[in-house]
Amino acid sequence: MTPGQIKRTNKNRIYEYIYKQGTKGISQQEISIALGISRPTVAYNLSDLENEGLILKKGTLEIDQPGRKPVVWTANADCKISIGVEIMKHVVKIIAINLYAEKIKREVVEVEFKNETSYFKYISERVKKFILSLELKDACKKILGIGFALQALVSEDGNTIIYGEILKCTGLKIDVFSRWLDYPCRFMHDPDAAALSELWVWPELQNAMYLSMSIHLGGALISRRKIINGIHRHCATFEHIEAEPGGKLCYCGKRGCFETICSMEALVGDKEPDEFFRKVRAGEPEESRRWGKFMKYLAILITSLHLVIDTKFILGGHLAPFFTKEDIKFLYDKIRESTPFTEEDDYILVSKMPSHNITIGAALSYVIEFLESMMPLLIMR
């Protein structure tokens, strides 16, 4: 390694070590001992990182020794901010997060989606107004980027909607937003964003199939902590597998897709989920019948996918908080009836992050890129 590479490596290792301590902080001596880097080198890099605004002095370390108390350093979580935007038919959700994916501010805008310049300009102006409300000093340097999550399949570079039947936006380019905004922008498929936020709060998770059961059904395949989209970018679009031949019409134009049975829209209709599940748990006949059908077909879907990909399954989306232990047991029992394999009940999991998961995930893509630039060996925290 050249002297310049050694210097960069030491700086990155020190920053990574401080960042991973979270809010508790760490002293110069502790860093030196833990990383095997000389104290003068640590001191130099701490000064450098502080000048860049990446770390802060948190106070001093309490020790039972005479003399000056050691300074405690912590990562400056708010030195970089990322923005996530979730675009739906009737509403737009905006969130700002810091380098620990902590919510700084969130806003909901009720507006009908229109594939028109006036709509894109309006949303861009709302995002700019939202950023101004954060009262950031030198926002152009602090904002890492803006991720726009949509109910649509997205090109690999995040610049183009390649299938957007729900919003009727196939072919849409990211410049409909970026022309109005002074920050990097990209599109994301909403289940991919949700899966990314799941990976963030689940550091031990390596491989899984993520099922997003929100207004629409969707999913993401996770392999070695990466989201796999496939050669045509439609990996894990199991919502369009035929479940009921000749069944209800799906937005894709086919009939009887799992989307028409196992989405929240198909399950609760125009009711609020809280009210629907209150009636389910009370044994109301119509709601119980619909929930029973939903669960039966969800078991069929998981069984089919599990036979193809023997991995963990995460039940996510707006419906995730409503699953009980009895519901999960029902799924395992139905799956066992349909498969020849005797397995432990250890592969169906419930989301650890059902709230704001899509908007946070859209913002997280930029946070992760920044952290990877500072921590080359980082694997999602």
Coordinates of C-alpha atoms in Angstrom, one line a residue:
M1 CA 0.0 0.0 0.0
T2 CA 1.1 3.5 -0.7
P3 CA 1.4 6.1 2.1
G4 CA -1.7 7.7 0.8
Q5 CA -3.7 4.4 0.9
I6 CA -2.4 3.7 4.4
K7 CA -3.5 7.1 5.6
R8 CA -7.0 6.6 4.0
T9 CA -7.3 3.1 5.5
N10 CA -6.5 4.3 9.0
K11 CA -8.9 7.2 8.7
N12 CA -11.7 4.8 7.5
R13 CA -11.0 2.2 10.2
I14 CA -11.1 4.9 12.9
Y15 CA -14.4 6.3 11.6
E16 CA -15.9 2.9 11.3
Y17 CA -15.0 2.0 14.9
I18 CA -16.4 5.2 16.2
Y19 CA -19.6 4.8 14.1
K20 CA -20.2 1.3 15.4
Q21 CA -20.1 2.4 19.0
G22 CA -23.3 4.2 18.5
T23 CA -24.2 6.9 21.0
K24 CA -22.0 5.7 23.8
G25 CA -18.8 7.1 22.3
I26 CA -15.1 6.0 22.6
S27 CA -11.8 7.6 23.8
Q28 CA -8.6 8.0 21.8
Q29 CA -6.8 5.5 23.9
E30 CA -9.5 2.9 23.4
I31 CA -9.4 3.4 19.6
S32 CA -5.7 3.0 19.6
I33 CA -5.7 -0.2 21.6
A34 CA -8.7 -1.7 19.7
L35 CA -7.3 -1.0 16.2
G36 CA -3.6 -1.3 16.9
I37 CA -2.9 2.2 15.6
S38 CA -0.5 4.5 17.3
R39 CA -2.0 7.3 19.4
P40 CA -0.4 10.1 17.4
T41 CA -1.9 8.6 14.2
V42 CA -5.3 8.3 16.0
A43 CA -5.1 11.9 17.3
Y44 CA -4.3 13.2 13.8
N45 CA -7.2 11.4 12.2
L46 CA -9.6 12.4 15.0
S47 CA -8.8 16.0 14.3
D48 CA -9.3 15.4 10.6
L49 CA -12.6 13.7 11.1
E50 CA -13.8 16.4 13.4
N51 CA -12.9 19.2 10.9
E52 CA -15.0 17.3 8.3
G53 CA -17.9 17.3 10.7
L54 CA -18.0 13.5 10.8
I55 CA -17.4 13.1 14.5
L56 CA -18.1 15.1 17.7
K57 CA -16.7 15.4 21.2
K58 CA -19.3 14.0 23.5
G59 CA -17.6 14.9 26.8
T60 CA -15.0 13.2 28.9
L61 CA -14.4 9.7 30.2
E62 CA -14.9 9.3 33.9
I63 CA -11.8 7.6 35.4
D64 CA -10.4 7.3 38.9
Q65 CA -7.0 8.8 38.0
P66 CA -5.5 12.2 38.5
G67 CA -4.9 14.5 35.5
R68 CA -6.9 15.5 32.4
K69 CA -9.9 13.2 31.6
P70 CA -9.8 11.6 28.1
V71 CA -12.2 13.1 25.5
V72 CA -15.0 10.8 24.3
W73 CA -15.7 10.8 20.6
T74 CA -19.0 9.9 18.8
A75 CA -20.1 9.8 15.2
N76 CA -22.0 12.9 14.1
A77 CA -25.2 11.2 13.1
D78 CA -26.7 14.4 11.6
C79 CA -23.7 15.4 9.5
K80 CA -25.3 13.8 6.5
I81 CA -29.1 13.6 5.8
S82 CA -31.0 11.4 3.3
I83 CA -34.5 12.0 2.0
G84 CA -37.0 9.2 1.2
V85 CA -40.2 9.9 -0.8
E86 CA -43.0 7.3 -1.3
I87 CA -45.3 8.1 -4.2
M88 CA -48.7 6.4 -4.2
K89 CA -52.0 7.0 -6.0
H90 CA -53.5 9.3 -3.4
V91 CA -50.7 10.4 -1.1
V92 CA -47.0 11.2 -1.0
K93 CA -44.9 10.5 2.1
I94 CA -41.6 12.3 2.8
I95 CA -39.0 11.4 5.4
A96 CA -35.6 12.7 6.4
I97 CA -33.1 10.3 8.2
N98 CA -29.6 10.6 9.6
L99 CA -26.6 8.2 9.3
Y100 CA -28.2 5.9 11.8
A101 CA -31.5 5.8 9.9
E102 CA -33.2 7.7 12.7
K103 CA -36.2 9.7 11.6
I104 CA -35.6 13.5 11.8
K105 CA -38.9 14.6 10.3
R106 CA -41.8 13.1 8.4
E107 CA -44.5 14.6 6.3
V108 CA -47.6 13.3 4.4
V109 CA -49.1 15.1 1.4
E110 CA -52.5 14.1 0.2
V111 CA -52.4 14.5 -3.6
E112 CA -53.7 12.5 -6.6
F113 CA -50.9 11.1 -8.8
K114 CA -50.9 12.5 -12.3
N115 CA -48.3 11.6 -14.9
E116 CA -48.0 15.3 -15.7
T117 CA -45.3 18.0 -15.4
S118 CA -47.4 20.0 -13.0
Y119 CA -47.6 17.1 -10.6
F120 CA -43.9 16.4 -10.7
K121 CA -43.1 20.1 -10.2
Y122 CA -45.5 20.3 -7.3
I123 CA -44.0 17.3 -5.5
S124 CA -40.5 18.6 -6.1
E125 CA -41.5 21.9 -4.6
R126 CA -43.0 20.1 -1.6
V127 CA -39.7 18.2 -1.1
K128 CA -37.7 21.4 -1.3
K129 CA -40.0 23.0 1.2
F130 CA -39.6 20.0 3.4
I131 CA -35.8 20.2 3.2
L132 CA -35.9 23.9 4.0
S133 CA -37.9 23.1 7.1
L134 CA -35.0 21.0 8.4
E135 CA -33.0 24.2 8.8
L136 CA -29.8 22.6 7.7
K137 CA -26.7 24.7 7.4
D138 CA -25.2 24.1 3.9
A139 CA -27.9 21.6 2.8
C140 CA -26.3 21.0 -0.6
K141 CA -23.3 19.4 1.2
K142 CA -25.4 17.6 3.9
I143 CA -28.1 16.0 1.8
L144 CA -26.8 12.8 0.3
G145 CA -29.7 12.3 -2.1
I146 CA -33.4 11.7 -2.6
G147 CA -34.9 8.2 -3.1
F148 CA -38.3 8.0 -4.8
A149 CA -40.1 4.7 -4.1
L150 CA -43.0 3.8 -6.3
Q151 CA -45.3 0.8 -7.0
A152 CA -43.3 0.1 -10.1
L153 CA -40.4 -1.9 -11.5
V154 CA -37.2 0.2 -11.9
S155 CA -34.2 0.0 -14.2
E156 CA -30.9 -1.0 -12.7
D157 CA -29.5 2.6 -12.6
G158 CA -32.7 3.8 -10.9
N159 CA -33.4 6.3 -13.7
T160 CA -36.4 4.7 -15.5
I161 CA -39.7 3.1 -14.6
I162 CA -39.8 -0.1 -16.7
Y163 CA -43.2 -1.3 -15.6
G164 CA -45.6 1.0 -13.8
E165 CA -49.1 -0.3 -14.4
I166 CA -50.5 0.8 -11.1
L167 CA -49.7 4.4 -11.6
K168 CA -49.7 4.2 -15.4
C169 CA -46.2 5.6 -15.5
T170 CA -44.1 3.1 -17.5
G171 CA -41.2 4.8 -19.2
L172 CA -41.1 7.7 -16.6
K173 CA -37.6 9.2 -16.2
I174 CA -36.1 10.4 -12.9
D175 CA -35.4 13.8 -14.5
V176 CA -39.1 14.6 -14.0
F177 CA -38.1 15.2 -10.4
S178 CA -34.3 15.8 -10.6
R179 CA -34.7 18.8 -13.0
W180 CA -36.3 20.7 -10.1
L181 CA -34.0 19.4 -7.3
D182 CA -30.4 20.1 -6.6
Y183 CA -29.6 16.7 -5.2
P184 CA -28.9 13.2 -6.6
C185 CA -32.2 11.4 -7.2
R186 CA -33.2 7.8 -8.0
F187 CA -36.3 5.6 -8.3
M188 CA -36.8 2.4 -6.2
H189 CA -39.3 -0.4 -6.4
D190 CA -41.2 0.0 -3.1
P191 CA -40.8 -3.6 -1.9
D192 CA -37.0 -3.3 -2.5
A193 CA -37.0 -0.2 -0.3
A194 CA -39.0 -2.0 2.4
A195 CA -36.6 -4.9 2.3
L196 CA -33.6 -2.6 2.6
S197 CA -35.1 -1.1 5.8
E198 CA -35.6 -4.6 7.1
L199 CA -32.0 -5.5 6.5
W200 CA -31.0 -2.4 8.4
V201 CA -32.8 -3.4 11.6
W202 CA -31.9 -7.1 11.2
P203 CA -28.1 -7.2 10.9
E204 CA -27.9 -11.0 11.3
L205 CA -30.3 -11.6 8.4
Q206 CA -28.5 -13.0 5.4
N207 CA -31.1 -14.6 3.0
A208 CA -34.8 -14.2 2.9
M209 CA -37.9 -13.7 0.8
Y210 CA -39.6 -10.5 1.8
L211 CA -43.4 -10.4 1.4
S212 CA -44.8 -6.9 1.4
M213 CA -48.5 -7.1 2.2
S214 CA -49.7 -3.5 1.9
I215 CA -52.3 -1.9 -0.3
H216 CA -50.7 -4.1 -3.0
L217 CA -48.8 -7.3 -2.7
G218 CA -45.1 -7.4 -3.6
G219 CA -41.8 -8.8 -2.6
A220 CA -38.1 -8.8 -2.7
L221 CA -35.5 -11.6 -2.8
I222 CA -32.6 -11.1 -0.4
S223 CA -29.4 -13.1 -0.9
R224 CA -26.2 -12.4 1.1
R225 CA -27.8 -9.2 2.3
K226 CA -28.2 -7.9 -1.2
I227 CA -31.5 -7.5 -3.1
I228 CA -31.7 -9.6 -6.2
N229 CA -33.7 -8.2 -9.1
G230 CA -32.9 -10.6 -11.9
I231 CA -31.9 -10.0 -15.5
H232 CA -35.2 -8.4 -16.4
R233 CA -35.7 -6.6 -13.0
H234 CA -38.9 -8.5 -12.1
C235 CA -37.5 -11.0 -9.6
A236 CA -39.9 -11.8 -6.7
T237 CA -43.0 -10.4 -8.5
F238 CA -44.9 -13.4 -7.2
E239 CA -48.0 -11.3 -6.9
H240 CA -48.7 -12.1 -10.5
I241 CA -48.6 -15.9 -10.1
E242 CA -52.1 -17.2 -10.9
A243 CA -53.9 -18.4 -7.8
E244 CA -57.5 -18.6 -8.9
P245 CA -58.0 -19.4 -12.7
G246 CA -60.6 -17.0 -13.9
G247 CA -60.7 -15.1 -10.7
K248 CA -60.8 -11.3 -10.1
L249 CA -59.2 -9.0 -12.6
C250 CA -55.7 -7.9 -11.6
Y251 CA -54.2 -4.5 -12.5
C252 CA -51.8 -6.4 -14.7
G253 CA -54.7 -7.4 -17.0
K254 CA -54.7 -11.1 -16.0
R255 CA -57.2 -12.8 -13.7
G256 CA -56.8 -14.5 -10.4
C257 CA -53.3 -13.3 -9.5
F258 CA -52.2 -13.6 -5.8
E259 CA -52.5 -9.8 -5.8
T260 CA -56.3 -10.1 -6.0
I261 CA -56.4 -12.2 -2.8
C262 CA -53.3 -11.5 -0.6
S263 CA -53.0 -7.8 -0.8
M264 CA -54.4 -5.5 1.9
E265 CA -56.7 -3.9 -0.7
A266 CA -58.2 -7.3 -1.6
L267 CA -58.5 -8.3 2.1
V268 CA -60.0 -5.2 3.8
G269 CA -61.5 -3.3 0.9
D270 CA -62.4 0.2 1.9
K271 CA -62.3 -0.6 5.7
E272 CA -59.5 0.4 8.0
P273 CA -57.2 -2.6 8.9
D274 CA -57.7 -1.9 12.7
E275 CA -61.5 -2.2 12.3
F276 CA -61.3 -5.2 10.0
F277 CA -59.1 -7.2 12.4
R278 CA -61.1 -6.2 15.4
K279 CA -64.0 -7.9 13.7
V280 CA -61.9 -10.9 12.7
R281 CA -60.8 -11.4 16.3
A282 CA -64.4 -11.0 17.5
G283 CA -65.4 -13.8 15.1
E284 CA -67.6 -11.7 12.8
P285 CA -68.6 -14.1 9.9
E286 CA -67.8 -12.0 6.8
E287 CA -64.4 -10.7 8.1
S288 CA -63.5 -14.2 9.4
R289 CA -64.3 -15.8 6.0
R290 CA -62.2 -13.2 4.1
W291 CA -59.3 -13.6 6.6
G292 CA -59.5 -17.4 6.3
K293 CA -59.3 -17.3 2.5
F294 CA -56.4 -14.8 2.7
M295 CA -54.5 -17.1 5.1
K296 CA -55.2 -20.2 3.0
Y297 CA -53.8 -18.6 -0.2
L298 CA -50.9 -17.1 1.7
A299 CA -50.0 -20.6 2.9
I300 CA -50.2 -21.8 -0.8
L301 CA -47.9 -18.9 -1.9
I302 CA -45.3 -19.5 0.8
T303 CA -45.4 -23.3 0.2
S304 CA -44.7 -22.8 -3.6
L305 CA -42.0 -20.3 -3.0
H306 CA -40.4 -22.3 -0.2
L307 CA -40.2 -25.4 -2.4
V308 CA -38.3 -23.3 -5.0
I309 CA -36.1 -21.3 -2.6
D310 CA -35.5 -22.9 0.8
T311 CA -35.0 -19.7 2.8
K312 CA -36.6 -17.5 5.5
F313 CA -39.8 -15.6 4.8
I314 CA -40.5 -12.2 6.2
L315 CA -44.2 -11.1 6.5
G316 CA -44.0 -7.4 6.0
G317 CA -46.0 -4.4 5.0
H318 CA -49.1 -2.8 6.6
L319 CA -50.6 -6.2 7.5
A320 CA -47.5 -7.4 9.4
P321 CA -48.5 -6.0 12.8
F322 CA -51.8 -7.9 12.7
F323 CA -50.3 -11.4 12.5
T324 CA -50.7 -13.4 15.8
K325 CA -48.8 -16.4 16.9
E326 CA -51.9 -18.5 16.1
D327 CA -51.8 -17.1 12.5
I328 CA -48.2 -18.1 12.1
K329 CA -48.9 -21.6 13.5
F330 CA -51.8 -21.9 11.0
L331 CA -49.4 -21.1 8.2
Y332 CA -47.0 -23.8 9.3
D333 CA -49.7 -26.4 9.7
K334 CA -51.1 -25.7 6.2
I335 CA -47.6 -25.8 4.6
R336 CA -46.9 -29.1 6.3
E337 CA -50.1 -30.5 4.7
S338 CA -48.8 -29.7 1.3
T339 CA -45.1 -30.6 1.5
P340 CA -43.2 -33.9 2.0
F341 CA -40.5 -32.3 4.2
T342 CA -40.4 -32.3 8.0
E343 CA -39.0 -29.0 9.0
E344 CA -38.7 -26.9 12.1
D345 CA -41.1 -23.9 12.5
D346 CA -38.2 -21.5 12.0
Y347 CA -38.5 -19.8 8.7
I348 CA -41.6 -17.6 8.8
L349 CA -40.8 -14.3 10.5
V350 CA -42.7 -11.1 11.0
S351 CA -41.3 -7.7 10.0
K352 CA -39.2 -5.9 12.6
M353 CA -39.8 -2.6 10.8
P354 CA -43.4 -2.2 9.6
S355 CA -43.6 1.6 10.2
H356 CA -42.4 4.0 7.5
N357 CA -40.3 1.1 6.0
I358 CA -40.7 2.2 2.4
T359 CA -39.8 5.8 2.9
I360 CA -36.9 5.0 5.2
G361 CA -35.7 2.3 2.8
A362 CA -35.7 4.8 -0.1
A363 CA -33.6 7.2 1.9
L364 CA -31.3 4.4 3.2
S365 CA -29.9 3.6 -0.2
Y366 CA -27.9 6.9 -0.1
V367 CA -26.9 6.4 3.6
I368 CA -25.5 3.0 2.8
E369 CA -23.6 4.3 -0.2
F370 CA -22.0 7.0 2.0
L371 CA -21.1 4.5 4.8
E372 CA -19.6 2.1 2.3
S373 CA -17.4 4.9 1.0
M374 CA -16.2 5.4 4.6
M375 CA -16.2 1.7 5.5
P376 CA -15.2 -0.3 2.5
L377 CA -15.7 -3.6 4.3
L378 CA -19.2 -2.6 5.6
I379 CA -21.9 -5.2 5.0
M380 CA -25.1 -3.2 5.9
R381 CA -23.8 -2.2 9.4

